PDB file of C-alpha atoms in Angstrom:
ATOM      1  CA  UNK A 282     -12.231 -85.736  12.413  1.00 48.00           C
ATOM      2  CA  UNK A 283     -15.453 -84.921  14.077  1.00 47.00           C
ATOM      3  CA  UNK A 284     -17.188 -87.220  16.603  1.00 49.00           C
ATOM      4  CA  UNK A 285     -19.758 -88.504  14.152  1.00 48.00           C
ATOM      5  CA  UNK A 286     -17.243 -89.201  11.098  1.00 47.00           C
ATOM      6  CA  UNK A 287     -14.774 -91.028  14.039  1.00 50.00           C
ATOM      7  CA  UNK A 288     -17.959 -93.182  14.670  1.00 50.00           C
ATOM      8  CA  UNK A 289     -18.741 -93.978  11.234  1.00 50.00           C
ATOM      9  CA  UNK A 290     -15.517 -94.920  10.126  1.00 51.00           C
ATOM     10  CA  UNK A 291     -14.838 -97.004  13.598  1.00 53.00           C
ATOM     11  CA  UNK A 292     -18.106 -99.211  12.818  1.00 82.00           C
ATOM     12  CA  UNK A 293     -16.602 -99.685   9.347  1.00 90.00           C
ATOM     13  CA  UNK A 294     -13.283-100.308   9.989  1.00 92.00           C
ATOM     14  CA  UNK A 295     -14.346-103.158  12.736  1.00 92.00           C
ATOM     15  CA  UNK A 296     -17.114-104.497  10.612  1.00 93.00           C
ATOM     16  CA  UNK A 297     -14.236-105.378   8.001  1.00 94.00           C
ATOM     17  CA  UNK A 298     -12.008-106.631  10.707  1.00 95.00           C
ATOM     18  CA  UNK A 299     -14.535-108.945  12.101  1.00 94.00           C
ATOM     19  CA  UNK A 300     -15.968-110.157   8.553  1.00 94.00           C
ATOM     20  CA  UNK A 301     -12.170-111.036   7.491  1.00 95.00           C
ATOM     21  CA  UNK A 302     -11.595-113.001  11.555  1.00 93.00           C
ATOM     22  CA  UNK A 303     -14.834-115.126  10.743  1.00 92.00           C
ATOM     23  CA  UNK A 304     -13.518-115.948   7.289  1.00 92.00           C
ATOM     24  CA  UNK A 305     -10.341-117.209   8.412  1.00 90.00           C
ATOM     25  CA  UNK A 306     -10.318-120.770   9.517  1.00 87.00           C
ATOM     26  CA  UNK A 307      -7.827-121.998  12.183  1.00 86.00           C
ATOM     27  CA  UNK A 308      -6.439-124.477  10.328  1.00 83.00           C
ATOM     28  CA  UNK A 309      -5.202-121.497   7.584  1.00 83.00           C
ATOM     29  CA  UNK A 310      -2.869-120.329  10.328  1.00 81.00           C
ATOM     30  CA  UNK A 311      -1.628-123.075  11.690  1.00 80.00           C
ATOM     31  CA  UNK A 312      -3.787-123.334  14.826  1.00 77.00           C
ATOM     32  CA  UNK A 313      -5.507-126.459  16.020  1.00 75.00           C
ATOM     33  CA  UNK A 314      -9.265-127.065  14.951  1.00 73.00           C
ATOM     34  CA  UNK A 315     -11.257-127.385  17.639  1.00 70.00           C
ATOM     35  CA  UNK A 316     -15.108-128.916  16.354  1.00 67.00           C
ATOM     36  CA  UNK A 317     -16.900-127.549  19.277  1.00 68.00           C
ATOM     37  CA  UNK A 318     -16.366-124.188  17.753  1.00 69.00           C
ATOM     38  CA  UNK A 319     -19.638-121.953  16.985  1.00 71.00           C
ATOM     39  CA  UNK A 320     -17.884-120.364  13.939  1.00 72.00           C
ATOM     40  CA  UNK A 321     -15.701-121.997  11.803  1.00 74.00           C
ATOM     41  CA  UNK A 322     -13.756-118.584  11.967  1.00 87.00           C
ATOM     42  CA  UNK A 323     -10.599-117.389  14.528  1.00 90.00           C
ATOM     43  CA  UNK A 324     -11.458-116.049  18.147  1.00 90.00           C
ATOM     44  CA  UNK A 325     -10.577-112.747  18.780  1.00 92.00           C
ATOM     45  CA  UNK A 326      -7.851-113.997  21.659  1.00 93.00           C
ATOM     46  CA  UNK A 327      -6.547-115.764  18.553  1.00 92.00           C
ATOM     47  CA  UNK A 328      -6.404-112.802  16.320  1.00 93.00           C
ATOM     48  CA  UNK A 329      -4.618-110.687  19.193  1.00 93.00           C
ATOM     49  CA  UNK A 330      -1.919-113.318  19.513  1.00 92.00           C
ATOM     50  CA  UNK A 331      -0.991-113.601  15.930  1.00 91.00           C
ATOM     51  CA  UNK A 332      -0.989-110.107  15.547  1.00 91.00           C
ATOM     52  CA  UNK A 333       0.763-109.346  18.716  1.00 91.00           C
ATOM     53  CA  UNK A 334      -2.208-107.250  20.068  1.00 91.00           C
ATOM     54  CA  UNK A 335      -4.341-107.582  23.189  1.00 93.00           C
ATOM     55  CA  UNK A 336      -7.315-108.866  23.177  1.00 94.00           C
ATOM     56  CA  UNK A 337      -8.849-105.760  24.654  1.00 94.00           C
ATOM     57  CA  UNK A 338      -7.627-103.998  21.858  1.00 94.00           C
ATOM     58  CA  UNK A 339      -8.929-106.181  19.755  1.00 94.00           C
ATOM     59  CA  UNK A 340     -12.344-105.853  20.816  1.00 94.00           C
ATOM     60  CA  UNK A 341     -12.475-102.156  21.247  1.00 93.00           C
ATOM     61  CA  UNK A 342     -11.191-102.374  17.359  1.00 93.00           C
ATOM     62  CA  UNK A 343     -14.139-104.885  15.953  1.00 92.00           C
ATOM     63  CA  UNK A 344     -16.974-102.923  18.682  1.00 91.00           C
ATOM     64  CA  UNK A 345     -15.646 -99.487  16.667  1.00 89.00           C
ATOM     65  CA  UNK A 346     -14.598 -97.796  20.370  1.00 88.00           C
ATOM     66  CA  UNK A 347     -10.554 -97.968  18.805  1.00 83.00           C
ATOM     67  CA  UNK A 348     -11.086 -95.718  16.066  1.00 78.00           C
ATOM     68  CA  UNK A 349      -7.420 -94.810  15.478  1.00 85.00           C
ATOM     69  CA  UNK A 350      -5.172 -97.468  14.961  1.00 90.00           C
ATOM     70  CA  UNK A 351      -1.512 -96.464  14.004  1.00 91.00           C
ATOM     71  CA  UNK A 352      -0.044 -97.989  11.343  1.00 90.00           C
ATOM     72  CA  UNK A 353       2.161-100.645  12.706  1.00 90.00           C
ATOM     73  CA  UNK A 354      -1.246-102.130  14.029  1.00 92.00           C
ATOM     74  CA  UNK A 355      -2.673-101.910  10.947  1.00 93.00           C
ATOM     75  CA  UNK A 356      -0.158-103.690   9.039  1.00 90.00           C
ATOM     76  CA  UNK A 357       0.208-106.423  11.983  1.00 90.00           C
ATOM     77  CA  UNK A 358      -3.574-107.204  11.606  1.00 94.00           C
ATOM     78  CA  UNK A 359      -3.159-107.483   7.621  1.00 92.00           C
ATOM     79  CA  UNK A 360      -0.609-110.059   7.935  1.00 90.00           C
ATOM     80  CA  UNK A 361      -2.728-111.709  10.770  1.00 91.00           C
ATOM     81  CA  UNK A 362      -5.512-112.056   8.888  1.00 93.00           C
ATOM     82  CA  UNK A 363      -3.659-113.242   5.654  1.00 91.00           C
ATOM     83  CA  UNK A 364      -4.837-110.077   3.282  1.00 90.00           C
ATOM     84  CA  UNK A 365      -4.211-109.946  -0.305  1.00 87.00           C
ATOM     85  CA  UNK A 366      -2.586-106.981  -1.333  1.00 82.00           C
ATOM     86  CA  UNK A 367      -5.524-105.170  -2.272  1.00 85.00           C
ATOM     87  CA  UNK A 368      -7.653-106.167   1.018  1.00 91.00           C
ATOM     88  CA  UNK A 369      -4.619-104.858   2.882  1.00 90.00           C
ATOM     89  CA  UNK A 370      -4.681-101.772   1.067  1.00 90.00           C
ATOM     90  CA  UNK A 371      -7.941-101.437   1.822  1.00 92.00           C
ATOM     91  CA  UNK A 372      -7.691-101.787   5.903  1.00 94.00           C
ATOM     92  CA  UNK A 373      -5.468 -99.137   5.353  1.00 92.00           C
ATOM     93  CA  UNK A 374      -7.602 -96.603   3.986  1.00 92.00           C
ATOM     94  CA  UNK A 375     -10.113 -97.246   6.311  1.00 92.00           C
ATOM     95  CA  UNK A 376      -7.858 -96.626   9.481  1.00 91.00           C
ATOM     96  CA  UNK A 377      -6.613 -93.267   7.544  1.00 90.00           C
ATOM     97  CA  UNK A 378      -3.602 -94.244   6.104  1.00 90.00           C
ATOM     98  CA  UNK A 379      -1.828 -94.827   2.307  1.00 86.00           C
ATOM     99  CA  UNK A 380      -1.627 -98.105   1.261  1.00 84.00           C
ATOM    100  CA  UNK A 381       2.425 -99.184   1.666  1.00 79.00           C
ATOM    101  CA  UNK A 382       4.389 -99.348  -0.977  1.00 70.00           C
ATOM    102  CA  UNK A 383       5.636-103.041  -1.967  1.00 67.00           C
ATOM    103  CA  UNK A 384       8.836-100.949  -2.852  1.00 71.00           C
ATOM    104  CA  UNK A 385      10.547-104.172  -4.308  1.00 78.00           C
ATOM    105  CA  UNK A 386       9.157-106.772  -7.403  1.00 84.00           C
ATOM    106  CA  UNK A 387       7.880-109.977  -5.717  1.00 80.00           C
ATOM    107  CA  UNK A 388       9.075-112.990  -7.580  1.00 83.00           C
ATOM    108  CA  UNK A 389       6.971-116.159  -5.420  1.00 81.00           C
ATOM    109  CA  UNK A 390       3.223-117.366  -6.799  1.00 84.00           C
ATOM    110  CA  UNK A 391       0.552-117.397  -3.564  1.00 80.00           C
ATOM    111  CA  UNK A 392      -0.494-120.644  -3.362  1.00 80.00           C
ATOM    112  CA  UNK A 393      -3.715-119.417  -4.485  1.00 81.00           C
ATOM    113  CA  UNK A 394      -2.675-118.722  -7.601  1.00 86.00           C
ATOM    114  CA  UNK A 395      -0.733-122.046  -8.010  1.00 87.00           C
ATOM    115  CA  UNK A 396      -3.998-123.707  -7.913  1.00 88.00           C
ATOM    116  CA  UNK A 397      -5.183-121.947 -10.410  1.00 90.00           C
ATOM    117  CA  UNK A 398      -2.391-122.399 -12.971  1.00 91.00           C
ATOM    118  CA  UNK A 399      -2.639-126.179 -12.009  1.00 90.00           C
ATOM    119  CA  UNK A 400      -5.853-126.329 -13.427  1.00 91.00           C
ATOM    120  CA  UNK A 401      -4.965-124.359 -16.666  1.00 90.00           C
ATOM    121  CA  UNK A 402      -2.952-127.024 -17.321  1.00 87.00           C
ATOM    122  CA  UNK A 403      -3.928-127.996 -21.401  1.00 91.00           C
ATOM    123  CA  UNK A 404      -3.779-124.402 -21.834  1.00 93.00           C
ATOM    124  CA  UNK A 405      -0.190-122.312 -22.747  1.00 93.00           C
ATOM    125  CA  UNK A 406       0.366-120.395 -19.361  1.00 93.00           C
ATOM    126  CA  UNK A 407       3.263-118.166 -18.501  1.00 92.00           C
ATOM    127  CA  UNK A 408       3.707-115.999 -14.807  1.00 93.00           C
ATOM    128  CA  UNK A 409       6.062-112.805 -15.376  1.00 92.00           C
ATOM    129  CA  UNK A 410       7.086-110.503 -12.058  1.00 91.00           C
ATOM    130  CA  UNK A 411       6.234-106.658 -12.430  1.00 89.00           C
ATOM    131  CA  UNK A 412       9.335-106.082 -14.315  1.00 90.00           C
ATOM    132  CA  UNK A 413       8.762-109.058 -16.841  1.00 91.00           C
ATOM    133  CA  UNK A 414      11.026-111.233 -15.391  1.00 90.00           C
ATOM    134  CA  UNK A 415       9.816-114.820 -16.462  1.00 91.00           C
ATOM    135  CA  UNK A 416       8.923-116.876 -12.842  1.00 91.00           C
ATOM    136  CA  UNK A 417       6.457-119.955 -14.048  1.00 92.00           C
ATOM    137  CA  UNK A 418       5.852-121.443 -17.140  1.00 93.00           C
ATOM    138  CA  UNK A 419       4.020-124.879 -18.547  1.00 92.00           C
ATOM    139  CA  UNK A 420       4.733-127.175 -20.866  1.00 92.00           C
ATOM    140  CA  UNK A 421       2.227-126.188 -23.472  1.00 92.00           C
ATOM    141  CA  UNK A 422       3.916-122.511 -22.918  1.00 91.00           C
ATOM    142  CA  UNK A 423       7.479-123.558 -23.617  1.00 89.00           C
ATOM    143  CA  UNK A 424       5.966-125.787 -26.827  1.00 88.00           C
ATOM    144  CA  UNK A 425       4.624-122.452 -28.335  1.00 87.00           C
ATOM    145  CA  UNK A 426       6.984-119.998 -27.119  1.00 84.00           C
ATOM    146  CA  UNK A 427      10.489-121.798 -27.119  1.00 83.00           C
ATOM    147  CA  UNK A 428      12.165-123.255 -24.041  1.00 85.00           C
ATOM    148  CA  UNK A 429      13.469-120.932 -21.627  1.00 86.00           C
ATOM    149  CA  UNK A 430      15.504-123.236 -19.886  1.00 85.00           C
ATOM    150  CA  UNK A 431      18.029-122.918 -22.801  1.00 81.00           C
ATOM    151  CA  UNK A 432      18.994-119.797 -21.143  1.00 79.00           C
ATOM    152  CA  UNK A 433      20.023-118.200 -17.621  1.00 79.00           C
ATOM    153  CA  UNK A 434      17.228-117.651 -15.165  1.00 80.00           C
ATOM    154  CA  UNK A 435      18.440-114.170 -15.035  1.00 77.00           C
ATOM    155  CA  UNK A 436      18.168-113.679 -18.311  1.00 80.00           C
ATOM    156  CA  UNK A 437      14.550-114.679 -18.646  1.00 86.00           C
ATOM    157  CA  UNK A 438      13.144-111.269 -19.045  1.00 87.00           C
ATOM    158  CA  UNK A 439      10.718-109.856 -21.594  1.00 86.00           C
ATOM    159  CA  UNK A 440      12.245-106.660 -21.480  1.00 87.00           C
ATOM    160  CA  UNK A 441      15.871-107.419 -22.419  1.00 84.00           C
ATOM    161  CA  UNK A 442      14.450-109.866 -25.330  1.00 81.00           C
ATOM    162  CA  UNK A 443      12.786-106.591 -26.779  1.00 81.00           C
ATOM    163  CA  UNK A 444      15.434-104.089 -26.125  1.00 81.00           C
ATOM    164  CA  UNK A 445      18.650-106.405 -25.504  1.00 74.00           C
ATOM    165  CA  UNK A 446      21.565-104.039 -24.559  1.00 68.00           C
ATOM    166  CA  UNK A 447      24.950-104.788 -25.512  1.00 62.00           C
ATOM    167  CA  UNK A 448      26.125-107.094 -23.020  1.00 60.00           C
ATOM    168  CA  UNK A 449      22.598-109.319 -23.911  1.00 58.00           C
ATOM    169  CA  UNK A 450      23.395-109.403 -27.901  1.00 54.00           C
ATOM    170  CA  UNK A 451      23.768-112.621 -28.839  1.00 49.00           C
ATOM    171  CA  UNK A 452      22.816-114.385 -26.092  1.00 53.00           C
ATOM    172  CA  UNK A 453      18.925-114.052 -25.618  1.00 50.00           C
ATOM    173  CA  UNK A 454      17.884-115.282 -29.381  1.00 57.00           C
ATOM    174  CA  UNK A 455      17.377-118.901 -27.684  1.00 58.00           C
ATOM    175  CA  UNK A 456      14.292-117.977 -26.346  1.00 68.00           C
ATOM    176  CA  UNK A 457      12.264-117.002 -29.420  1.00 69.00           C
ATOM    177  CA  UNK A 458       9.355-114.811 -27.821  1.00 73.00           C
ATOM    178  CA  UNK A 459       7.953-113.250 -31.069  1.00 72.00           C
ATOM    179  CA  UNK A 460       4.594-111.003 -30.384  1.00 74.00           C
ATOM    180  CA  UNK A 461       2.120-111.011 -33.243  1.00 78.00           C
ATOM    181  CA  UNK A 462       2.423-106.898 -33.357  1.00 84.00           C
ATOM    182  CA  UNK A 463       6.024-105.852 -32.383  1.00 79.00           C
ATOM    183  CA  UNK A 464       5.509-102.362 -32.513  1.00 87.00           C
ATOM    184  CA  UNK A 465       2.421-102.559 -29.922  1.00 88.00           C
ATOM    185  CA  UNK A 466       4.337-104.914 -27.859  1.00 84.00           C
ATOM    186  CA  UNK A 467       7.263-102.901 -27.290  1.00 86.00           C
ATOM    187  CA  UNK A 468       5.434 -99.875 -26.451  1.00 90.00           C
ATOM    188  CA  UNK A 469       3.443-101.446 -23.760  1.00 89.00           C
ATOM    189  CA  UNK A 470       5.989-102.941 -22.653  1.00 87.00           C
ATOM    190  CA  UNK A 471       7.620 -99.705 -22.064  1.00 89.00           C
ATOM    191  CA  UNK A 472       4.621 -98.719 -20.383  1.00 90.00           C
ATOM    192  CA  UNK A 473       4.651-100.931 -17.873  1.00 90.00           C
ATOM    193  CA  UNK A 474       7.901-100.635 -17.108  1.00 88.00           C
ATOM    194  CA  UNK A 475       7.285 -97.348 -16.193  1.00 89.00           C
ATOM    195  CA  UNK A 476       4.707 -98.335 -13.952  1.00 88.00           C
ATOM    196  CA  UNK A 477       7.140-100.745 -12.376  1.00 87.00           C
ATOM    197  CA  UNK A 478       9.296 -97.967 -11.963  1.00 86.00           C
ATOM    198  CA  UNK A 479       7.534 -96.117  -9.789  1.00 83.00           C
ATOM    199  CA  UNK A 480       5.721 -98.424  -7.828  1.00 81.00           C
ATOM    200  CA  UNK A 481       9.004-100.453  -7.212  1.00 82.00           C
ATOM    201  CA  UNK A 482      12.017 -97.209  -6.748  1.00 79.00           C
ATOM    202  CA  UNK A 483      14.112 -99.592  -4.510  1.00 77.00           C
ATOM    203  CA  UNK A 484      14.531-102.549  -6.646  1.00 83.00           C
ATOM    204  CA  UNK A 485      17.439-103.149  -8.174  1.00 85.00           C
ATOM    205  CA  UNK A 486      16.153-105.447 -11.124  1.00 86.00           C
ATOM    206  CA  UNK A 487      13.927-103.001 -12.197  1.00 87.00           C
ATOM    207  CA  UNK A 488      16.783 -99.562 -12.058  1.00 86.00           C
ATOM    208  CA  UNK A 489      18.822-101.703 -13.992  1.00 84.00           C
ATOM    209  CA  UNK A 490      16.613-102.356 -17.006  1.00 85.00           C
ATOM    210  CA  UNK A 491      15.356 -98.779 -16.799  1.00 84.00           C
ATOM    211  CA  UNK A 492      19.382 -97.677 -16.870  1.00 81.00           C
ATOM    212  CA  UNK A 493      19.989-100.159 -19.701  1.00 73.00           C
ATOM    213  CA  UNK A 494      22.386-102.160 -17.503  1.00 67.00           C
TER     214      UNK A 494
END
């Protein structure tokens, strides 16, 4: 990386830094509000203590001067500065790196998104995981698609309704998911399976339907 290209992609990679520390309000963190603040965002001593950096560092980061973060850094500020997954993948392009794998399925809803479903409320709404495992459903969802409680929260998966292995038989036809085109259904469900394969090649939830387990 030449002297120029180091520059340029220091300036960016502090902009973003700094844009995402003014955005973040104290109170998001768990940090005291203090209304004789200038900004409504976090200091940068504040930053470099929740990301276990120094403040220095910090500044040489945001003034583009730190132009080659390693990793560990990288992924401290992400979690600092409460990323979504794709803003965190983004910080890591910018300091040179791949975006990490999130190697296993996340079952839990941000609280972001809860909000959202709380105000979808008269409409059906269901929340799979990445390997169609059932996680959130409404009332108006359970009306139209049958109750899942009438069966095992492990067994609450799309995929095992659709291709039900032996051991399932007979057990999942309480839960009467029927798509509108089966045949379109199952193959994207197959699909994105795949997907979850590979994205996801340590979880065990996800080997298991792939195996037919």
């Amino acid at each position: 990386m030449n002297k120029g290209h180091a520059h340029a992609v220091g300036n960016q990679l502090g902009a973003t830094i700094r844009a995402w520390r003014d955005r973040l309000s104290p109170g998001a963190v768990g940090l005291p509000v203090d209304r004789t603040r200038r900004s409504p965002g976090l200091r940068r001593e504040e930053l470099a203590e929740l990301a276990g950096l120094s403040v220095d560092y910090v500044v040489r980061l945001e003034q583009g001067r730190a132009v080659s973060p390693s990793e560990q850094v990288v992924g401290s500020l992400a979690r600092a500065l409460r990323l979504s997954r794709d803003e965190r993948d983004h910080l890591h392009r910018l300091a040179g790196f791949r975006p990490p794998l999130d190697r296993r399925v996340v079952d839990e809803i941000p609280p972001s998104m809860r909000r959202l479903l709380m105000l979808l409320e008269a409409t059906p709404v269901a929340v799979f995981a990445a390997d169609w495992t059932l996680v959130w459903w409404n009332s108006r969802w359970a009306v139209l698609f049958g109750d899942p409680t009438r069966i095992g929260a492990e067994e609450r998966n799309l995929v095992r309704l659709r291709f039900p292995v032996a051991s399932d038989r007979g057990r999942l036809t309480s839960w009467p998911v029927i798509p509108a085109n089966a045949e379109a259904a199952d193959r994207a469900l197959v699909a994105d399976l795949r997907r979850a394969a590979a994205r996801f090649p340590d979880d065990p939830r996800v080997s298991e339907l792939v195996a037919g387990r």
